[in-house]
Tab-separated table of C-alpha atoms in Angstrom:
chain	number	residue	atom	x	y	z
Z	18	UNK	CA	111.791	46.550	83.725
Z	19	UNK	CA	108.450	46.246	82.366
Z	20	UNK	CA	106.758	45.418	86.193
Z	21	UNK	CA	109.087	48.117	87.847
Z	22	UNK	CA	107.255	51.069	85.187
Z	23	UNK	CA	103.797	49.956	86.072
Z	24	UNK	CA	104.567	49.828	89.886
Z	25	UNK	CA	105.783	53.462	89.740
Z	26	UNK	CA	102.718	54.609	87.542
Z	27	UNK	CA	100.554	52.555	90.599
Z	28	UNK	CA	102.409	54.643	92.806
Z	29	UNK	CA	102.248	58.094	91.211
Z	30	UNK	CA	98.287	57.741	90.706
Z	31	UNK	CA	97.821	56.757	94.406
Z	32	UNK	CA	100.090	59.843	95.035
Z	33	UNK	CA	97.990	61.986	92.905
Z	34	UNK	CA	94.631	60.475	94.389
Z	35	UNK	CA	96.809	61.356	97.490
Z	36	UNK	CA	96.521	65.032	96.814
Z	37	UNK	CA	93.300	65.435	95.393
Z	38	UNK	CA	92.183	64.175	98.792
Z	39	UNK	CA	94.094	66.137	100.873
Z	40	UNK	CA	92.712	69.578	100.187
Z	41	UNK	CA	95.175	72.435	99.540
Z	42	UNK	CA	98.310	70.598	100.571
Z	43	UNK	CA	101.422	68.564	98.888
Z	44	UNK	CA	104.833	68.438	100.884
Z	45	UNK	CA	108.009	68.790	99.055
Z	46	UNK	CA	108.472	65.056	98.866
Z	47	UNK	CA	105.768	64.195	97.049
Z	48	UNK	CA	105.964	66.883	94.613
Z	49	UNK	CA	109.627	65.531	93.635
Z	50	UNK	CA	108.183	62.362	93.803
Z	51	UNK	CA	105.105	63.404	90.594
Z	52	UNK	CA	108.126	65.130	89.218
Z	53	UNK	CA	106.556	68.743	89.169
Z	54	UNK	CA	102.645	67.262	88.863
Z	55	UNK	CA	100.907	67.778	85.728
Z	56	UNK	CA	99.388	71.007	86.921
Z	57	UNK	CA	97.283	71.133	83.907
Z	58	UNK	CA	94.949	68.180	85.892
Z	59	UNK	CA	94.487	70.482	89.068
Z	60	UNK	CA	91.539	71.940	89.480
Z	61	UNK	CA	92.120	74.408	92.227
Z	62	UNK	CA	94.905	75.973	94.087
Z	63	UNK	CA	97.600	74.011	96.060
Z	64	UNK	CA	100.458	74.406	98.350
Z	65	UNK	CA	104.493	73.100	98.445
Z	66	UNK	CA	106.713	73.305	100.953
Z	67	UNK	CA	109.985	74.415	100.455
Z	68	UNK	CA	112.675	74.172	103.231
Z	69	UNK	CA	109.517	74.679	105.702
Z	70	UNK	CA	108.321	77.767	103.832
Z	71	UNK	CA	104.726	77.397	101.925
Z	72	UNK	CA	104.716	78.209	98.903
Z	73	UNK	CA	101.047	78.637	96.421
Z	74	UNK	CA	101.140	76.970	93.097
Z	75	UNK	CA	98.057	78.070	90.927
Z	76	UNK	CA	96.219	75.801	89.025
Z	77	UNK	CA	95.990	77.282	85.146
Z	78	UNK	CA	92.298	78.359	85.552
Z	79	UNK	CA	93.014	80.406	88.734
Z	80	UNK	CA	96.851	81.602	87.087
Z	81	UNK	CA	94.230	82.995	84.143
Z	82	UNK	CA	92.148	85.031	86.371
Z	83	UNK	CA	95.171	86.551	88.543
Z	84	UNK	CA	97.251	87.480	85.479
Z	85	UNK	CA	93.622	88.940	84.082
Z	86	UNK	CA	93.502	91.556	87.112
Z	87	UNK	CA	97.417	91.989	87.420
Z	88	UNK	CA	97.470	93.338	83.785
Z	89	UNK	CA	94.215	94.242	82.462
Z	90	UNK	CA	91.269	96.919	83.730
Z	91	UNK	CA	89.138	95.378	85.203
Z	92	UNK	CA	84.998	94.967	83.651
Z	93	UNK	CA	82.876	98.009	85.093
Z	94	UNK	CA	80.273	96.777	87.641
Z	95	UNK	CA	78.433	98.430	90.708
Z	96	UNK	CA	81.612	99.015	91.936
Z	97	UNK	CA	83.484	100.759	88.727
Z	98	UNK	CA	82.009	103.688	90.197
Z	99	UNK	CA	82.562	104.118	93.641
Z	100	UNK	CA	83.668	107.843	95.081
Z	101	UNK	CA	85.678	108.985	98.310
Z	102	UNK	CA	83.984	109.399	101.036
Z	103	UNK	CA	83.592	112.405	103.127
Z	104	UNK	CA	87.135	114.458	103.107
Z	105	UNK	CA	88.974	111.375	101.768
Z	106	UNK	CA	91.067	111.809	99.160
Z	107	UNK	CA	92.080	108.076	99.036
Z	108	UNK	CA	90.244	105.000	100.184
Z	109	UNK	CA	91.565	101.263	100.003
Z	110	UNK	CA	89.590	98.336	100.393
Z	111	UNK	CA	90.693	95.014	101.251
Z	112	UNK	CA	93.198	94.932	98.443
Z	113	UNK	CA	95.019	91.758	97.927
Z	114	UNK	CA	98.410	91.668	95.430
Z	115	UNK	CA	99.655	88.961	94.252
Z	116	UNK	CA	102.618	88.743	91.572
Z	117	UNK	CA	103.426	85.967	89.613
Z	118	UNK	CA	105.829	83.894	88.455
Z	119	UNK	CA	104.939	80.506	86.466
Z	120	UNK	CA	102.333	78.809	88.436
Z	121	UNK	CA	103.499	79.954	91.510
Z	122	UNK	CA	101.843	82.704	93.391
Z	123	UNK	CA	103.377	85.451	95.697
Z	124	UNK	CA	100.893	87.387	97.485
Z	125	UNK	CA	102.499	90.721	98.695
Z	126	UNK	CA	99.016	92.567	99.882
Z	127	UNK	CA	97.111	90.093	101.611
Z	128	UNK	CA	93.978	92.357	102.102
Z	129	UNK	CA	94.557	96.223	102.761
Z	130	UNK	CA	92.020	98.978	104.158
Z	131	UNK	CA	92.224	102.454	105.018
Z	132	UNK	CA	92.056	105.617	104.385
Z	133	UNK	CA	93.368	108.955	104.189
Z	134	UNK	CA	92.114	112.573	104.525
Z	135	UNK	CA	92.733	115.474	101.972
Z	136	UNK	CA	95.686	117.605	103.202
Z	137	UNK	CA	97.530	114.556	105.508
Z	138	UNK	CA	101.158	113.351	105.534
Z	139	UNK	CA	100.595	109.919	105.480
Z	140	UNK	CA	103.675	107.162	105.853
Z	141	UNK	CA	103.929	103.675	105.190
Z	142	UNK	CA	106.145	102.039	107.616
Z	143	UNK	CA	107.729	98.807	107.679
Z	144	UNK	CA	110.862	96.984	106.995
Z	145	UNK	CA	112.068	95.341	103.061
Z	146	UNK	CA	109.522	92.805	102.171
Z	147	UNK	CA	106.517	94.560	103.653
Z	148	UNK	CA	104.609	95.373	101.229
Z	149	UNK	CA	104.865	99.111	101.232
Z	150	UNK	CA	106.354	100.164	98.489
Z	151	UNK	CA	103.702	97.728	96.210
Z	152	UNK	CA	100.943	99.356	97.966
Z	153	UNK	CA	102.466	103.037	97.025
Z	154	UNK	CA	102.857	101.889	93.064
Z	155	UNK	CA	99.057	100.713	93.433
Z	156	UNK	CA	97.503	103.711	95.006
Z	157	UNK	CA	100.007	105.734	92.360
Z	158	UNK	CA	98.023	103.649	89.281
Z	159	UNK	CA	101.689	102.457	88.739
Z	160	UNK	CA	100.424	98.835	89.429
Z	161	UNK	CA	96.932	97.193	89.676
Z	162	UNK	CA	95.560	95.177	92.423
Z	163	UNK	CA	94.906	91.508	92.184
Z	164	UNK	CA	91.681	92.183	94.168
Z	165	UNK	CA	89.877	95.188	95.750
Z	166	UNK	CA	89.241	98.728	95.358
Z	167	UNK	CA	91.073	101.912	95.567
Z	168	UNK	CA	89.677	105.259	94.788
Z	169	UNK	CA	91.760	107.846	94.802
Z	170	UNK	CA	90.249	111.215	93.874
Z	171	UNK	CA	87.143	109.644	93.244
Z	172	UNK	CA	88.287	107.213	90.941
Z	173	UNK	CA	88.557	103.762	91.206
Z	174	UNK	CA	91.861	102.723	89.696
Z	175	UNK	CA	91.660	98.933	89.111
Z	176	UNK	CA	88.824	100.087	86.274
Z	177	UNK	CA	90.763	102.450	84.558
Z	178	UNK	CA	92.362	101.532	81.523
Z	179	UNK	CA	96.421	102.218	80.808
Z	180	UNK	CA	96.091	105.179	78.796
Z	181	UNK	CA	93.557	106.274	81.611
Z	182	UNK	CA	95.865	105.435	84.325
Z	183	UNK	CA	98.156	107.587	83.037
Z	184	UNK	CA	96.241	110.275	82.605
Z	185	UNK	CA	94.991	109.974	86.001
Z	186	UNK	CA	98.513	110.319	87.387
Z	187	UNK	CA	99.653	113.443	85.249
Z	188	UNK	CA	96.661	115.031	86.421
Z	189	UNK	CA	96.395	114.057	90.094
Z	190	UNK	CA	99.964	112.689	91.299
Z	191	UNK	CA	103.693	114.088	91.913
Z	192	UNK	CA	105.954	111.404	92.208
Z	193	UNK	CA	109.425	111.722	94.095
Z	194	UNK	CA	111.781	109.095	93.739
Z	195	UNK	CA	115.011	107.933	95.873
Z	196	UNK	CA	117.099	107.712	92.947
Z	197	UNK	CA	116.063	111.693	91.922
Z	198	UNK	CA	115.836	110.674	87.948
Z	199	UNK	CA	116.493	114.373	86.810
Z	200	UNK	CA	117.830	115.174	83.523
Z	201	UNK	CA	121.077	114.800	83.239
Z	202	UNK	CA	121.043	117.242	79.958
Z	203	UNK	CA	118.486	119.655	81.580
Z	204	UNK	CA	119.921	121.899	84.390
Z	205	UNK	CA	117.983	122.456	87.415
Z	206	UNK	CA	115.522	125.025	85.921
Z	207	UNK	CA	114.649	123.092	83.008
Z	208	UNK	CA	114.258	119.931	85.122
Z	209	UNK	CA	111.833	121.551	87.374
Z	210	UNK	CA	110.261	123.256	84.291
Z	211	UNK	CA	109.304	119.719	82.885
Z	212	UNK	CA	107.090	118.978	86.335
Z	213	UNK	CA	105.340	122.632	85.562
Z	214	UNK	CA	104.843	121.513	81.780
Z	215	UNK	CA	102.876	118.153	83.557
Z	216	UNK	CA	100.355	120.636	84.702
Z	217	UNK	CA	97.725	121.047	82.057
Z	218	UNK	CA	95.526	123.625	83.659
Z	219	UNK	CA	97.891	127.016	83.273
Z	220	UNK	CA	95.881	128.436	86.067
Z	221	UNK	CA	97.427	125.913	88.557
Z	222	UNK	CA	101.243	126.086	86.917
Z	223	UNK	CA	103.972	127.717	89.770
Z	224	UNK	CA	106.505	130.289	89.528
Z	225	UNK	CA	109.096	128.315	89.328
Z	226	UNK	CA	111.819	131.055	90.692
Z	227	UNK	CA	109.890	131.741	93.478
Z	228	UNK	CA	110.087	127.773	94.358
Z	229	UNK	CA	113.901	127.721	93.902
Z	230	UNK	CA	114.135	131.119	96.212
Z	231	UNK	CA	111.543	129.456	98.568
Z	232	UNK	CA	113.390	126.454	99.281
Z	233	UNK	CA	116.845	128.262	99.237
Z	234	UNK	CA	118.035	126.528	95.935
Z	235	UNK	CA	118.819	129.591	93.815
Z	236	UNK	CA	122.231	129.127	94.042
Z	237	UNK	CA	121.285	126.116	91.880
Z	238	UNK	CA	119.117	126.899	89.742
Z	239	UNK	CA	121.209	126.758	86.533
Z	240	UNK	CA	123.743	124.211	87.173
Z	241	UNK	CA	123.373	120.549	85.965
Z	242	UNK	CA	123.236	117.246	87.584
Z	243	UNK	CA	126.895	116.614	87.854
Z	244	UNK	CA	127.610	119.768	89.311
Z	245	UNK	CA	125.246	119.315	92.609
Z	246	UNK	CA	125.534	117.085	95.559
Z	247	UNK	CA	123.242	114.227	96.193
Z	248	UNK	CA	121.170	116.361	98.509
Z	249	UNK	CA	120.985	119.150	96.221
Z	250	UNK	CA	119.769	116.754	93.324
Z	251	UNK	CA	116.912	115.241	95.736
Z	252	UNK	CA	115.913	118.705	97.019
Z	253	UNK	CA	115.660	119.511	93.049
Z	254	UNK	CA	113.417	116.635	92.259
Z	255	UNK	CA	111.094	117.632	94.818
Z	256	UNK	CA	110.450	120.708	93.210
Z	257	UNK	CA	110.282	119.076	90.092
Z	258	UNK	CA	106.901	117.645	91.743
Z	259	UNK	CA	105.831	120.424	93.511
Z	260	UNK	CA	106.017	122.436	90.101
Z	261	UNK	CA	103.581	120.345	88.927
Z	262	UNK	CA	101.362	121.036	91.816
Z	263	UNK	CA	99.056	117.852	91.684
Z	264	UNK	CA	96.924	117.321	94.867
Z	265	UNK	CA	99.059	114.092	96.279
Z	266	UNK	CA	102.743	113.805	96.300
Z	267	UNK	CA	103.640	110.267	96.577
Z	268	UNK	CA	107.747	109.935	97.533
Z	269	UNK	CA	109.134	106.737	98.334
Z	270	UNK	CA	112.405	106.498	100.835
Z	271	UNK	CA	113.153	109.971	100.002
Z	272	UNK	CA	115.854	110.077	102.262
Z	273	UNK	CA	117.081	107.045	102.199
Z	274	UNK	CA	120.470	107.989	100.559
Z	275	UNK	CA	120.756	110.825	102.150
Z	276	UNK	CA	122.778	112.159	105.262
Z	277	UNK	CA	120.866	113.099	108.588
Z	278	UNK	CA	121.253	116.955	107.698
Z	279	UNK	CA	120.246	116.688	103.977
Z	280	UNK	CA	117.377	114.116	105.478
Z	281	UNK	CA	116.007	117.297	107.977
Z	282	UNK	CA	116.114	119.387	105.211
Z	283	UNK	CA	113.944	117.461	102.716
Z	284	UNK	CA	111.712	116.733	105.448
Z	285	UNK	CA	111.109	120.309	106.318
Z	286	UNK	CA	110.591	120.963	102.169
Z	287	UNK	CA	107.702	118.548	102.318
Z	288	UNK	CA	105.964	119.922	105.247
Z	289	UNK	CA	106.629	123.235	103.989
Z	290	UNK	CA	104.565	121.709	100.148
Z	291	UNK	CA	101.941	120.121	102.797
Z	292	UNK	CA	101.607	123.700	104.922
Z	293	UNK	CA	101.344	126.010	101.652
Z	294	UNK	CA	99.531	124.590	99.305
Z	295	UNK	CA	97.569	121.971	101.159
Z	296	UNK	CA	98.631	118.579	99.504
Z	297	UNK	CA	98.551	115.050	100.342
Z	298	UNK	CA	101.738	113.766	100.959
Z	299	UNK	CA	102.135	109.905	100.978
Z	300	UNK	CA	105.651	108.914	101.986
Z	301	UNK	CA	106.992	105.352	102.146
Z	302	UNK	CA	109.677	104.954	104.849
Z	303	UNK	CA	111.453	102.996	107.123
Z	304	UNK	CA	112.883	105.360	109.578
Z	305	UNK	CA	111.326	106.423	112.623
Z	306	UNK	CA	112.211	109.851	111.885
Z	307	UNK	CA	110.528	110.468	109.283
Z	308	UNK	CA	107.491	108.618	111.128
Z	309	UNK	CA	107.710	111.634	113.683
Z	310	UNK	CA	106.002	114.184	110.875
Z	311	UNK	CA	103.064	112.456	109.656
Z	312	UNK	CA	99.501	112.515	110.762
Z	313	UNK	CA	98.891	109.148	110.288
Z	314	UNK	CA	101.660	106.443	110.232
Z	315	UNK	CA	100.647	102.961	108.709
Z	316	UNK	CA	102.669	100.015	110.327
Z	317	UNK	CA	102.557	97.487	107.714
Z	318	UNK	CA	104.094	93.466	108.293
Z	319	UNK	CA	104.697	90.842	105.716
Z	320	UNK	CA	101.650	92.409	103.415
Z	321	UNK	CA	99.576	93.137	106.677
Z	322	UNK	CA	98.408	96.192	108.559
Z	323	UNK	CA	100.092	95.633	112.062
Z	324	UNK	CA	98.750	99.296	113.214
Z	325	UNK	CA	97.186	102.355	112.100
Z	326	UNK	CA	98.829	105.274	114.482
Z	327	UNK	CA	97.142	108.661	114.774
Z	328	UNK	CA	99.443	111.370	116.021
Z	329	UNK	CA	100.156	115.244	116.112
Z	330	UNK	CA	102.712	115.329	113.818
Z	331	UNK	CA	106.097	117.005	115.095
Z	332	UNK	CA	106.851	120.053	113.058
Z	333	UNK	CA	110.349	120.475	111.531
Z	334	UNK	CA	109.426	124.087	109.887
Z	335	UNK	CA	108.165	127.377	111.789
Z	336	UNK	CA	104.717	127.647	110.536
Z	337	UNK	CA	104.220	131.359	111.421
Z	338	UNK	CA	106.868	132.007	109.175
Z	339	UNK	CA	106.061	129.973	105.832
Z	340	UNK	CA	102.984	132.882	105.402
C-alpha cells in the first residue's frame, strides 16, 4: 500500500510539472486526475475542458484583481477623468466583463467599443447569451466593467463610487424594464408621479397630464395595476421614465411580452420621447422590428461586436404632427 501512495504522488507531481510546462492548458483528464489541483500553487491563469468547451480557472492572485474591479471603483488615474467626445453622449472602450464564480471565470464582454451620439436610438441586437443586456446594466452604472472605460455624460463610470453611481443614474438615466415594476398600490398617476419626483431640478419636471393625454392613456390615468392590460401597464412605465425626463432612456426587451399591436404602439411612444424632447434612447432587443427604428443598430455575438449598422431609421409616428 505503502509503494502504491508514493507512485501516485510520483505521478501527480510529474502531472503538475506537466502543467506548469504546458502554458495555459490542462484537459479534463488530468484535472480529475490532481483531483481539482491545488489552485492555491498556480501562478497564473489556466484552462479545463469540459465536454469540449474551455473553460478559465483563475489563479487566486488574478481571482483578487477581477473581483477588485467587478465590485469596487476603481483608483483615479489619467484616465478617471476622461470626457465624451464631440456630440457623444456615451463612449465605450474596449470593455471586457467577466463574472465570477469560484475560481472559474466567465467572460461575457470580451472587449467592447463604440459610441453613440446625443439624440440617437441606439439598439443592441443579438440573441440570449450575447452579451447585450450586461453591456446595457454597465453603460446604466447598474454593473461595473472588469476592464475599460465608459463615459457616459462625461463621466467615467468604472471610477465612480456606489453612492455616486447612483446618483449618476437618478440624474442622467430613465430605465424601462420588460417586467413594467409599477406600483401595485400606486395607480397610474402616482406611478408616473414617482419618475417626476426622480427629477431634482423642478425646472426640468413634466406635466404629467399632458403625458397621459399625449400618449392617449387618460383613460388610465387613475386605475391601478390590476385593472390594466399588459400593454397598458408597459405603456405606463414608459411614462414613468419619460416623467423623469433624464437625457438617456435605457429599455431593455420592451416588447418582448407584448403582442405585435401593443409592440407598434410602444415603439411609436419612444420615437415620439426621442422626436420631442431630444433623448437618447438605448434599447436592447432581439427582434428585427424593433431594429427597423434605430439610427444605429449594434450586432453583438457571444460578447463580440459582429457589426455596427448605420441606417435611416424607419419612422412609426407622423413627425409633422407630434409639433
Amino acid at each position: 500500500m505503502a509503494k502504491e501512495i508514493k507512485e501516485n504522488k510520483r505521478e501527480i507531481k510529474a502531472k503538475t510539472n506537466k502543467i506548469s510546462k504546458n502554458k495555459n492548458f490542462v484537459d479534463e483528464q488530468t484535472l480529475q486526475d490532481l483531483n481539482l489541483i491545488n489552485i492555491s500553487k498556480q501562478k497564473k491563469p489556466f484552462e479545463i475542458k469540459d465536454e469540449g468547451i474551455a473553460i478559465k480557472v483563475l489563479d487566486n492572485a488574478t481571482l483578487k484583481k477581477y473581483r477588485l474591479a467587478n465590485d469596487k471603483p476603481r483608483k483615479k488615474d489619467e484616465y478617471a477623468k476622461l470626457q465624451n467626445s464631440n456630440d457623444n453622449i456615451v463612449e465605450v472602450d474596449n470593455i471586457k466583463k467577466t463574472y465570477l464564480s469560484g475560481n472559474v471565470a466567465t467572460e461575457v464582454l470580451k472587449g467592447i467599443t463604440f459610441s453613440i451620439k446625443k439624440g440617437e436610438i441606439v439598439v443592441l441586437y443579438g440573441k440570449s447569451g450575447s452579451g447585450k443586456s450586461t453591456l446595457l446594466n454597465i453603460i446604466s452604472a447598474l454593473d461595473r466593467p472588469t476592464s475599460g472605460n465608459v463615459i457616459v455624460n462625461n463621466i467615467n463610470l468604472p471610477y465612480l463610487s456606489d453612492a455616486k453611481q447612483t446618483l449618476f443614474r437618478r440624474e442622467n438615466i430613465s430605465f424601462i424594464f420588460q417586467n413594467y415594476n409599477l406600483l401595485q398600490n400606486l395607480n397610474s398617476y402616482d406611478n408616473v408621479e414617482t419618475g417626476s419626483y426622480l427629477q431634482r431640478d423642478k425646472n426640468k419636471r413634466l406635466n404629467i397630464k399632458k403625458l397621459f393625454e399625449d400618449f392617449d392613456l387618460s383613460e388610465c390615468m387613475y386605475k391601478y395595476p390590476s385593472q390594466m392590460s399588459g400593454g397598458q401597464q408597459q405603456r405606463v412605465s414608459i411614462l414613468r421614465a419619460i416623467a423623469k425626463n433624464s437625457e438617456i432612456l435605457v429599455a431593455d426587451e420592451p416588447t418582448g411580452a407584448l403582442d405585435e399591436k401593443t409592440g407598434i404602439i410602444v415603439l411609436k411612444n419612444l420615437q415620439q420621447i426621442n422626436l420631442k424632447y431630444g433623448t437618447t434612447i438605448i434599447i436592447v432587443s432581439h427582434d428585427p422590428d424593433v431594429a427597423q427604428i434605430a439610427d444605429k443598430v449594434i450586432y453583438l455575438e457571444l460578447g463580440l461586436i459582429k457589426e455596427v449598422k448605420l441606417q435611416e431609421r424607419k419612422w412609426l409616428i407622423d413627425r409633422e404632427s407630434q409639433f
